[in-house]
Tab-separated table of C-alpha atoms and ligand atoms in Angstrom:
chain	number	residue	atom	x	y	z
A	7	MET	CA	16.745	179.095	119.907
A	8	LEU	CA	14.358	181.533	118.620
A	9	MET	CA	14.737	184.770	119.254
A	10	THR	CA	10.773	185.544	118.494
A	11	ASP	CA	10.361	182.928	121.182
A	12	ILE	CA	12.401	184.654	123.899
A	13	ILE	CA	10.631	188.442	123.109
A	14	ALA	CA	7.583	186.327	123.050
A	15	LYS	CA	7.817	184.368	126.485
A	16	LYS	CA	9.065	188.148	127.942
A	17	ARG	CA	6.148	190.148	126.452
A	18	ASP	CA	3.749	187.241	128.323
A	19	LYS	CA	5.670	188.098	131.822
A	20	ILE	CA	6.748	184.436	131.628
A	21	GLU	CA	10.772	184.222	133.254
A	22	LEU	CA	13.839	183.587	131.523
A	23	ASP	CA	16.510	181.015	131.712
A	24	GLU	CA	19.733	181.466	131.667
A	25	LYS	CA	20.169	179.613	128.675
A	26	GLU	CA	17.472	182.747	126.826
A	27	ILE	CA	19.587	185.657	128.459
A	28	GLY	CA	22.642	184.198	127.407
A	29	PHE	CA	21.999	183.832	123.307
A	30	PHE	CA	20.706	187.311	123.333
A	31	ILE	CA	23.853	188.555	125.173
A	32	SER	CA	25.725	186.833	123.138
A	33	GLY	CA	23.240	187.928	119.810
A	34	ALA	CA	24.052	191.078	120.989
A	35	ALA	CA	27.929	191.510	121.101
A	36	ASP	CA	28.609	189.962	117.858
A	37	GLY	CA	26.203	191.525	115.901
A	38	SER	CA	23.991	187.918	115.022
A	39	ILE	CA	19.903	188.966	116.642
A	40	PRO	CA	18.621	192.207	114.508
A	41	ASP	CA	18.122	195.538	116.205
A	42	TYR	CA	14.437	195.643	115.800
A	43	GLN	CA	14.482	192.026	117.648
A	44	LEU	CA	16.766	193.785	120.655
A	45	SER	CA	14.390	196.651	120.597
A	46	ALA	CA	11.169	194.755	120.792
A	47	LEU	CA	13.033	192.959	123.596
A	48	LEU	CA	14.344	195.927	125.534
A	49	MET	CA	10.436	197.016	125.349
A	50	ALA	CA	9.389	194.436	126.656
A	51	ILE	CA	11.781	194.106	129.862
A	52	TYR	CA	11.015	197.870	130.076
A	53	LEU	CA	7.147	196.905	130.200
A	54	ASN	CA	7.305	194.046	132.446
A	55	GLY	CA	10.556	194.319	135.078
A	56	MET	CA	13.093	191.019	135.422
A	57	THR	CA	12.933	189.035	138.885
A	58	GLU	CA	16.197	189.006	140.563
A	59	ASN	CA	17.222	185.338	139.040
A	60	GLU	CA	16.949	187.383	135.671
A	61	THR	CA	19.085	190.553	136.102
A	62	VAL	CA	21.170	188.427	138.090
A	63	TYR	CA	21.732	186.167	134.848
A	64	MET	CA	22.406	189.467	132.452
A	65	THR	CA	24.606	190.504	134.726
A	66	LEU	CA	26.835	187.974	134.714
A	67	HIS	CA	26.232	187.139	130.659
A	68	MET	CA	27.415	191.071	130.028
A	69	ALA	CA	30.554	191.133	132.226
A	70	ARG	CA	31.491	187.732	130.138
A	71	SER	CA	30.756	189.650	126.808
A	72	GLY	CA	33.668	191.021	126.736
A	73	ASP	CA	36.894	191.120	128.961
A	74	MET	CA	37.122	190.086	132.576
A	75	LEU	CA	39.873	191.087	134.835
A	76	ASP	CA	41.474	189.075	136.630
A	77	LEU	CA	42.383	191.344	140.466
A	78	SER	CA	43.570	187.915	142.237
A	79	ALA	CA	46.937	188.512	142.858
A	80	LEU	CA	46.021	191.392	144.227
A	81	GLY	CA	44.655	190.316	147.334
A	82	ASP	CA	40.905	190.580	148.441
A	83	LYS	CA	41.133	193.698	149.815
A	84	THR	CA	40.551	194.885	146.198
A	85	VAL	CA	37.467	197.860	145.894
A	86	ASP	CA	36.378	199.791	143.037
A	87	LYS	CA	33.586	202.513	143.577
A	88	HIS	CA	31.328	203.700	140.899
A	89	SER	CA	29.074	206.924	140.853
A	90	THR	CA	25.687	207.133	139.497
A	91	GLY	CA	26.837	210.958	137.862
A	92	GLY	CA	26.765	214.299	139.158
A	93	VAL	CA	27.765	217.460	138.487
A	94	GLY	CA	31.423	218.803	139.811
A	95	ASP	CA	31.892	214.484	140.980
A	96	LYS	CA	35.320	214.134	141.148
A	97	THR	CA	35.153	212.637	144.270
A	98	THR	CA	37.042	209.384	142.836
A	99	LEU	CA	40.027	211.406	142.791
A	100	VAL	CA	39.981	212.025	146.493
A	101	CYS	CA	38.198	208.774	148.181
A	102	ALA	CA	40.311	206.152	146.137
A	103	PRO	CA	43.698	208.167	146.989
A	104	ILE	CA	42.807	207.267	150.775
A	105	ALA	CA	41.303	204.260	150.318
A	106	ALA	CA	44.850	203.152	149.157
A	107	ALA	CA	46.200	205.421	152.040
A	108	LEU	CA	44.708	203.161	154.385
A	109	GLY	CA	45.877	199.916	152.660
A	110	CYS	CA	42.630	199.028	150.308
A	111	THR	CA	43.774	197.927	147.126
A	112	VAL	CA	41.917	200.215	144.057
A	113	ALA	CA	42.711	199.282	140.850
A	114	LYS	CA	39.881	200.403	138.504
A	115	MET	CA	39.002	201.288	134.940
A	116	SER	CA	36.495	204.188	134.790
A	117	GLY	CA	35.018	205.549	131.729
A	118	ARG	CA	35.068	209.076	129.325
A	119	GLY	CA	32.066	211.007	129.954
A	120	LEU	CA	29.244	211.624	127.111
A	121	GLY	CA	27.998	214.818	127.603
A	122	HIS	CA	27.576	217.576	130.264
A	123	THR	CA	30.870	217.127	131.909
A	124	GLY	CA	34.155	214.915	131.461
A	125	GLY	CA	34.214	211.643	133.531
A	126	THR	CA	37.390	210.553	135.801
A	127	VAL	CA	39.392	209.308	132.823
A	128	ASP	CA	38.629	213.365	131.465
A	129	LYS	CA	39.572	214.510	134.685
A	130	PHE	CA	42.476	212.175	134.630
A	131	GLU	CA	43.550	212.926	131.300
A	132	SER	CA	43.985	216.813	131.330
A	133	ILE	CA	47.061	216.394	133.850
A	134	THR	CA	49.341	216.400	131.011
A	135	GLY	CA	50.971	212.968	130.074
A	136	TYR	CA	48.937	210.432	132.375
A	137	LYS	CA	48.002	207.501	130.259
A	138	THR	CA	44.618	206.208	130.455
A	139	SER	CA	45.402	202.991	127.991
A	140	ILE	CA	47.933	200.673	129.710
A	141	THR	CA	48.751	197.145	129.199
A	142	THR	CA	46.816	194.763	131.828
A	143	GLU	CA	50.226	194.030	132.947
A	144	GLU	CA	50.723	198.318	133.800
A	145	PHE	CA	47.649	197.956	134.859
A	146	LEU	CA	48.144	195.524	137.918
A	147	SER	CA	52.175	195.731	138.399
A	148	THR	CA	50.754	199.968	139.573
A	149	ALA	CA	48.270	198.673	141.463
A	150	GLU	CA	50.283	196.530	143.581
A	151	LYS	CA	52.569	198.725	143.911
A	152	PHE	CA	50.994	201.570	145.149
A	153	GLY	CA	47.626	200.465	145.760
A	154	LEU	CA	46.239	202.340	143.481
A	155	CYS	CA	46.246	202.627	139.628
A	156	ILE	CA	43.294	204.016	138.095
A	157	THR	CA	43.187	204.174	133.994
A	158	GLY	CA	40.613	203.834	131.060
A	159	HIS	CA	38.477	200.335	129.984
A	160	SER	CA	40.235	197.985	127.070
A	161	LYS	CA	38.022	198.717	123.544
A	162	ASN	CA	36.306	194.869	124.205
A	163	PHE	CA	34.787	196.188	128.038
A	164	THR	CA	31.179	194.716	128.111
A	165	PRO	CA	30.586	195.137	124.687
A	166	ALA	CA	26.882	193.559	125.086
A	167	ASP	CA	26.074	195.947	127.668
A	168	SER	CA	27.458	199.014	125.261
A	169	LYS	CA	25.363	197.039	121.870
A	170	LEU	CA	22.514	197.017	124.615
A	171	TYR	CA	23.323	200.796	125.582
A	172	SER	CA	22.711	202.707	122.725
A	173	LEU	CA	19.853	201.185	121.342
A	174	ARG	CA	18.167	201.766	124.663
A	175	ASP	CA	19.020	205.366	124.152
A	176	VAL	CA	16.726	205.691	121.094
A	177	THR	CA	13.569	202.887	121.851
A	178	ALA	CA	13.043	205.190	125.087
A	179	THR	CA	13.471	202.247	127.385
A	180	VAL	CA	17.072	203.779	129.494
A	181	GLU	CA	15.215	204.377	132.486
A	182	SER	CA	14.556	200.620	133.373
A	183	ILE	CA	15.776	199.881	137.335
A	184	PRO	CA	16.362	196.121	136.014
A	185	LEU	CA	17.657	197.408	132.753
A	186	ILE	CA	20.391	200.606	134.200
A	187	ALA	CA	20.872	198.171	137.453
A	188	SER	CA	22.467	195.047	134.928
A	189	SER	CA	24.209	197.706	132.896
A	190	ILE	CA	26.236	199.252	135.329
A	191	MET	CA	26.114	196.219	137.922
A	192	SER	CA	28.324	194.345	134.253
A	193	LYS	CA	31.312	196.666	134.532
A	194	LYS	CA	31.852	196.533	137.498
A	195	ILE	CA	31.826	192.884	137.753
A	196	ALA	CA	34.295	192.864	135.260
A	197	ALA	CA	36.236	195.159	136.280
A	198	GLY	CA	36.659	192.024	139.238
A	199	ALA	CA	36.842	193.962	142.237
A	200	LYS	CA	36.212	191.873	145.923
A	201	ASN	CA	34.101	195.273	146.791
A	202	ILE	CA	31.670	197.162	145.164
A	203	LEU	CA	31.297	200.568	146.890
A	204	LEU	CA	28.264	202.254	144.649
A	205	ASP	CA	27.523	206.474	145.672
A	206	VAL	CA	23.932	206.357	144.179
A	207	LYS	CA	22.843	209.896	143.027
A	208	TYR	CA	19.716	211.310	143.066
A	209	GLY	CA	17.705	215.084	142.755
A	210	ASN	CA	18.371	217.407	140.075
A	211	GLY	CA	21.459	216.984	138.950
A	212	ALA	CA	21.017	213.086	138.880
A	213	PHE	CA	20.006	210.015	136.252
A	214	MET	CA	17.294	208.845	139.651
A	215	LYS	CA	15.377	211.839	140.945
A	216	ASP	CA	14.595	211.276	144.038
A	217	ALA	CA	16.101	209.821	147.407
A	218	ALA	CA	13.349	206.684	146.961
A	219	SER	CA	13.873	206.023	143.465
A	220	ALA	CA	17.946	205.979	144.246
A	221	GLU	CA	17.071	203.704	147.039
A	222	ILE	CA	15.424	201.162	145.314
A	223	LEU	CA	18.595	201.005	142.022
A	224	ALA	CA	20.909	200.756	144.900
A	225	GLY	CA	19.091	197.849	146.038
A	226	GLU	CA	19.084	195.986	143.016
A	227	MET	CA	22.680	196.656	142.029
A	228	ILE	CA	22.934	195.404	146.166
A	229	LYS	CA	21.623	192.166	145.432
A	230	ILE	CA	23.626	191.362	142.170
A	231	GLY	CA	26.841	192.162	143.395
A	232	ASN	CA	25.700	190.043	146.428
A	233	ASN	CA	24.576	187.614	144.061
A	234	LEU	CA	27.771	187.443	141.938
A	235	GLY	CA	29.933	186.886	144.751
A	236	ARG	CA	31.147	191.226	145.623
A	237	ASN	CA	30.857	192.712	148.731
A	238	THR	CA	28.272	195.361	147.956
A	239	ARG	CA	27.549	198.372	149.514
A	240	ALA	CA	25.498	202.194	148.425
A	241	LEU	CA	25.913	205.551	149.714
A	242	ILE	CA	22.636	207.164	148.901
A	243	THR	CA	23.823	210.707	148.298
A	244	ASP	CA	22.115	214.431	147.339
A	245	MET	CA	22.746	215.849	144.335
A	246	ASN	CA	20.596	218.700	144.275
A	247	ILE	CA	23.585	221.241	144.165
A	248	PRO	CA	26.781	220.607	142.255
A	249	LEU	CA	29.208	218.615	144.805
A	250	GLY	CA	32.307	221.784	145.439
A	251	ARG	CA	33.464	224.253	144.227
A	252	ALA	CA	34.185	223.234	140.602
A	253	VAL	CA	32.924	221.702	137.205
A	254	GLY	CA	34.842	220.850	134.230
A	255	ASN	CA	37.754	218.590	133.987
A	256	SER	CA	41.431	220.059	135.498
A	257	VAL	CA	39.564	222.754	137.893
A	258	GLU	CA	38.227	219.327	139.388
A	259	VAL	CA	40.989	217.818	139.663
A	260	LYS	CA	43.010	221.278	141.473
A	261	GLU	CA	39.536	221.053	144.100
A	262	ALA	CA	40.685	217.256	144.560
A	263	VAL	CA	43.555	218.227	145.446
A	264	ASP	CA	42.779	221.034	147.705
A	265	ILE	CA	40.589	218.516	149.349
A	266	LEU	CA	43.270	215.896	149.507
A	267	ASN	CA	45.329	218.791	151.274
A	268	GLY	CA	42.978	219.298	153.810
A	269	HIS	CA	41.602	222.885	152.579
A	270	GLY	CA	38.877	222.093	150.142
A	271	ASP	CA	34.615	222.612	150.135
A	272	LYS	CA	33.515	221.067	153.839
A	273	ARG	CA	30.321	219.558	152.467
A	274	LEU	CA	32.571	217.673	149.508
A	275	THR	CA	35.557	217.017	152.070
A	276	GLU	CA	32.241	214.847	153.883
A	277	LEU	CA	31.232	212.868	151.060
A	278	CYS	CA	34.668	211.845	150.173
A	279	ILE	CA	35.927	211.087	153.504
A	280	ALA	CA	32.627	208.910	153.970
A	281	LEU	CA	33.156	207.478	150.517
A	282	ALA	CA	36.915	206.722	151.281
A	283	ALA	CA	35.538	205.216	154.801
A	284	ASN	CA	33.143	203.113	153.383
A	285	MET	CA	35.343	201.661	150.844
A	286	TYR	CA	38.354	200.908	153.671
A	287	SER	CA	35.602	199.182	155.859
A	288	LEU	CA	33.532	196.679	153.355
A	289	CYS	CA	37.548	195.825	152.776
A	290	PHE	CA	38.476	195.260	156.601
A	291	LYS	CA	35.310	195.089	158.355
A	292	CYS	CA	35.619	198.104	160.596
A	293	ASP	CA	33.319	200.324	162.481
A	294	ILE	CA	32.550	203.430	160.128
A	295	GLU	CA	33.241	205.901	162.736
A	296	ASP	CA	36.547	204.902	163.176
A	297	ALA	CA	37.003	204.248	159.432
A	298	LYS	CA	36.055	208.070	158.691
A	299	LEU	CA	38.599	209.263	161.595
A	300	LYS	CA	41.806	207.042	159.953
A	301	ALA	CA	40.905	208.772	156.550
A	302	ARG	CA	41.038	212.208	158.406
A	303	ARG	CA	44.068	211.422	159.242
A	304	VAL	CA	45.434	210.195	155.955
A	305	ILE	CA	44.416	213.313	154.837
A	306	ASP	CA	46.384	215.764	157.168
A	307	ASP	CA	49.568	213.286	157.341
A	308	GLY	CA	49.577	213.474	153.376
A	309	THR	CA	49.856	210.427	152.426
A	310	ALA	CA	46.352	210.288	150.827
A	311	PHE	CA	47.419	213.067	148.615
A	312	LYS	CA	51.120	211.146	148.137
A	313	LYS	CA	49.403	208.092	146.773
A	314	LEU	CA	47.709	210.402	144.218
A	315	CYS	CA	50.868	211.542	143.021
A	316	GLN	CA	53.231	208.461	143.113
A	317	SER	CA	49.967	206.944	141.134
A	318	VAL	CA	49.713	209.451	138.715
A	319	SER	CA	53.748	209.469	137.898
A	320	ALA	CA	53.724	206.169	137.789
A	321	LEU	CA	51.147	206.470	134.676
A	322	GLY	CA	53.368	209.597	133.566
A	323	GLY	CA	51.156	212.824	134.768
A	324	ASP	CA	52.638	215.325	135.310
A	325	CYS	CA	52.880	215.202	139.278
A	326	ASP	CA	54.223	219.846	138.970
A	327	LEU	CA	50.486	220.111	138.560
A	328	LEU	CA	49.560	218.235	141.464
A	329	THR	CA	51.915	219.804	144.146
A	330	GLY	CA	51.509	223.663	141.674
A	331	LYS	CA	54.982	223.824	140.502
A	332	ARG	CA	53.174	224.243	137.246
A	333	ASP	CA	50.027	225.571	136.586
A	334	PHE	CA	47.549	224.252	134.687
A	335	PRO	CA	46.762	225.253	131.440
A	336	ALA	CA	45.036	228.364	131.045
A	337	ALA	CA	41.741	228.993	129.502
A	338	ASP	CA	41.063	230.993	126.355
A	339	GLY	CA	38.775	233.748	128.003
A	340	SER	CA	36.760	234.013	131.637
A	341	ILE	CA	33.633	235.954	133.161
A	342	ASP	CA	32.895	236.169	136.109
A	343	ILE	CA	28.742	236.066	137.718
A	344	TYR	CA	27.397	238.364	140.110
A	345	ALA	CA	24.687	238.220	142.562
A	346	GLU	CA	21.709	239.653	141.367
A	347	CYS	CA	20.563	240.514	144.316
A	348	ASN	CA	21.268	240.839	148.937
A	349	GLY	CA	20.188	237.916	150.706
A	350	TYR	CA	21.472	233.639	150.753
A	351	ILE	CA	21.991	231.424	147.721
A	352	SER	CA	18.624	229.390	147.941
A	353	ASP	CA	19.195	227.154	145.458
A	354	ILE	CA	21.910	226.886	142.879
A	355	ASP	CA	20.338	224.381	139.887
A	356	SER	CA	22.630	221.184	139.346
A	357	MET	CA	21.948	219.993	135.775
A	358	THR	CA	21.708	223.526	134.408
A	359	VAL	CA	25.634	224.586	135.916
A	360	GLY	CA	26.499	221.180	133.943
A	361	LYS	CA	24.223	222.186	131.017
A	362	ALA	CA	26.666	225.602	131.299
A	363	SER	CA	29.816	223.677	132.205
A	364	GLY	CA	29.648	221.589	128.937
A	365	THR	CA	28.800	224.540	127.340
A	366	ALA	CA	32.094	226.396	128.510
A	367	GLY	CA	33.366	223.095	126.287
A	368	ALA	CA	34.251	221.119	129.544
A	369	GLY	CA	32.024	217.915	128.342
A	370	ARG	CA	30.907	216.259	124.932
A	371	GLU	CA	27.729	215.194	122.613
A	372	THR	CA	29.521	212.705	120.639
A	373	ALA	CA	31.749	209.858	121.844
A	374	ASP	CA	34.585	211.221	119.376
A	375	GLU	CA	33.770	215.125	120.515
A	376	LYS	CA	37.564	216.720	122.155
A	377	ILE	CA	37.184	217.782	125.904
A	378	ASP	CA	38.449	221.559	126.308
A	379	TYR	CA	40.079	220.275	129.327
A	380	SER	CA	40.604	223.705	130.615
A	381	ALA	CA	36.982	224.766	130.270
A	382	GLY	CA	34.544	224.676	132.958
A	383	ILE	CA	33.094	226.834	136.426
A	384	ILE	CA	34.237	227.830	139.746
A	385	LEU	CA	31.418	229.216	142.089
A	386	HIS	CA	33.174	231.502	144.576
A	387	LYS	CA	29.619	231.336	146.191
A	388	THR	CA	28.286	228.414	147.275
A	389	TYR	CA	24.273	227.078	148.078
A	390	GLY	CA	23.502	228.804	151.982
A	391	ASP	CA	26.138	231.644	151.684
A	392	LYS	CA	25.225	235.343	152.313
A	393	VAL	CA	25.581	237.650	149.178
A	394	THR	CA	25.370	241.454	148.812
A	395	LYS	CA	24.250	242.769	145.198
A	396	GLY	CA	26.773	243.033	142.596
A	397	GLU	CA	29.472	240.445	144.367
A	398	LYS	CA	31.466	238.231	142.393
A	399	ILE	CA	29.443	234.298	142.918
A	400	ALA	CA	31.003	232.258	139.958
A	401	THR	CA	33.662	232.487	136.885
A	402	VAL	CA	32.866	230.314	134.195
A	403	MET	CA	35.799	230.187	131.746
A	404	GLY	CA	36.611	228.466	128.164
A	405	LYS	CA	36.727	229.458	123.702
A	406	ARG	CA	35.654	232.935	123.733
A	407	GLN	CA	33.303	231.982	121.539
A	408	LYS	CA	30.856	229.893	124.167
A	409	ILE	CA	31.499	231.524	127.168
A	410	SER	CA	28.517	233.935	126.478
A	411	ASP	CA	26.109	231.198	126.251
A	412	ALA	CA	27.476	229.456	129.325
A	413	ALA	CA	27.797	232.437	131.491
A	414	LEU	CA	23.697	233.511	130.293
A	415	LEU	CA	23.029	229.847	131.294
A	416	LEU	CA	25.099	229.692	134.576
A	417	GLU	CA	23.558	233.041	135.954
A	418	SER	CA	20.076	231.347	135.626
A	419	ALA	CA	20.917	228.706	137.647
A	420	PHE	CA	21.121	230.813	141.201
A	421	SER	CA	17.887	231.261	142.853
A	422	TYR	CA	18.125	233.711	146.096
A	423	SER	CA	16.525	234.094	149.393
A	424	GLY	CA	15.890	236.423	152.060
A	425	LYS	CA	16.219	233.549	154.547
A	426	ARG	CA	18.883	231.517	155.233
A	427	PRO	CA	18.053	227.816	153.483
A	428	PRO	CA	18.218	225.174	155.532
A	429	GLU	CA	21.333	222.876	155.588
A	430	LYS	CA	21.643	219.944	152.812
A	431	PRO	CA	22.734	216.686	154.627
A	432	VAL	CA	25.439	214.774	151.614
A	433	VAL	CA	24.854	211.726	152.397
A	434	TYR	CA	21.365	210.659	152.294
A	435	LYS	CA	21.966	206.967	154.027
A	436	MET	CA	24.210	203.695	153.953
A	437	ILE	CA	21.998	200.412	152.252
A	438	GLU	CA	24.117	197.117	152.463
A	439	ARG	CA	21.989	194.320	152.778
A	440	ILE	CA	18.605	193.666	150.943
B	1	URA	N1	25.134	204.082	133.233
B	1	URA	C1	25.366	202.789	132.810
B	1	URA	O1	25.905	202.331	132.580
B	1	URA	N2	24.273	201.817	132.362
B	1	URA	C2	22.977	202.790	132.204
B	1	URA	O2	22.124	202.128	131.511
B	1	URA	C3	22.882	204.114	132.593
B	1	URA	C4	23.838	204.732	133.943
C-alpha cells in the first residue's frame, strides 16, 4: 500500500477503507511514515472531513496502536468520564467517588495537563504520596476493592494519537471535528470502560466556543462510542465562567473535598451531581432525577467522601490532607484583588482566569515542565455576586516573582454592571442517541 495513494484518495474526497486507515495509523505509531506525508493527510482530512465509518476505524486503530486495558474482570458497571477541558474543572474528583459510592466501578486513567492549569492527574499528584504510575494489577485490584481508582496513563498509551496530535498542533489541523472526536475517543476505548460519559464544554474557557459546535462534537463522539460497543452519553455544559471558586491544583482538591462534604459552590455542585447521576444511570439504566437524589444522599451520608479517602490511601496518598488534619503546603506568596466599583460581577472571563493561574505557576507550557501545586486562584466572589468598591474578590497564589503578573491578568478578567446579570445554567443539554 502506498501512502501517496491514501493522501490522493482523501484529497479527492473518496472514502478510505479500514485497511488504508489501519496502514497510516500503524505507520504513525511505529514511525515508518514520514511526518510530511502524515501532515498532508491530516490537512486533507481537515479540509474534506471524514465519514462515520472512517472516523470509527480511525478511532479503533488509534486505540489499538498501544496498550488496551481489559476491564472485563470488573463487571459491566465500569464507567469512564471525560471532560473536553475547562478552567477550574475538578469535577472528576467529585463525581467519580459519588459514582463509586453508588455502586459503579470507576477505573480511570487520566492525563496530565498541558496549558494553563493541571489535569486530573496533576491535581491528584498535589496530594503528597499519591502514586499516578502503578501496575495494571494494582490498578485493577484497587478498582475492584473500592470501586474507584484514578491514575496516570501507561507510557505506551495510544501512541498513534500522540504522534498525530503533535503534528496537528504544528500544521493548523487541531480544529477538525472528526480528528478531535477520534483522538478523544481512542483514549476512552483503550481505557476499557463499558460506559462512557462525556462532558463537552462550550464557552470562552473551552475548546468549543459555542453550544452548537459542542453538540456537533458530542454527536460525533457518541456515534463512535456506540459503534464500538460502549454506552456513550454526553452532557453539554457551560464554560463561560470558571467552575467553582478554585483554579489550580491543591486548591482544587480542597474545593472538591468541600463539595463532597456538602458545602461547596452551588453551581459546581449541581454540575458534579449531574455528572455522577449520569454515570450511575448509564450503568444502572435508571431515571436521571432518581439518580440525582441518590447522588445527593451519598454526599449527605459521607459515603462518597469516604470512597475518595479510601482510594487515595490505597494509592499512597496522605488522606490527612483531605480530612483537614494536615494542611497542603502553602504557596510562596499571595496577592488579593479588590472590586473596582460598586455593582454586580457581570462576567469572569474563564480563559483569562486560566491564563492567570498558569502565570502563577499552576500549569505547564511543555510536557516536562514542573507544576507548582500550591499555585492558583481563589474566587471569593463570583458571577452575579453584589460587591462594593474595594471589597476583596479574589486571591492569586504562587511564587513571589510570578504573582504580580498573574494578579494583573486576574484583575482584567472581572467585569461589573449596575444590574444583576442573568443566571447561567451550567448544564445545557444531555445527548445520548444521534
Ligand atoms: N483533546 C484530545 O485528546 N484530542 C484532541 O484532538 C483535542 C482535545
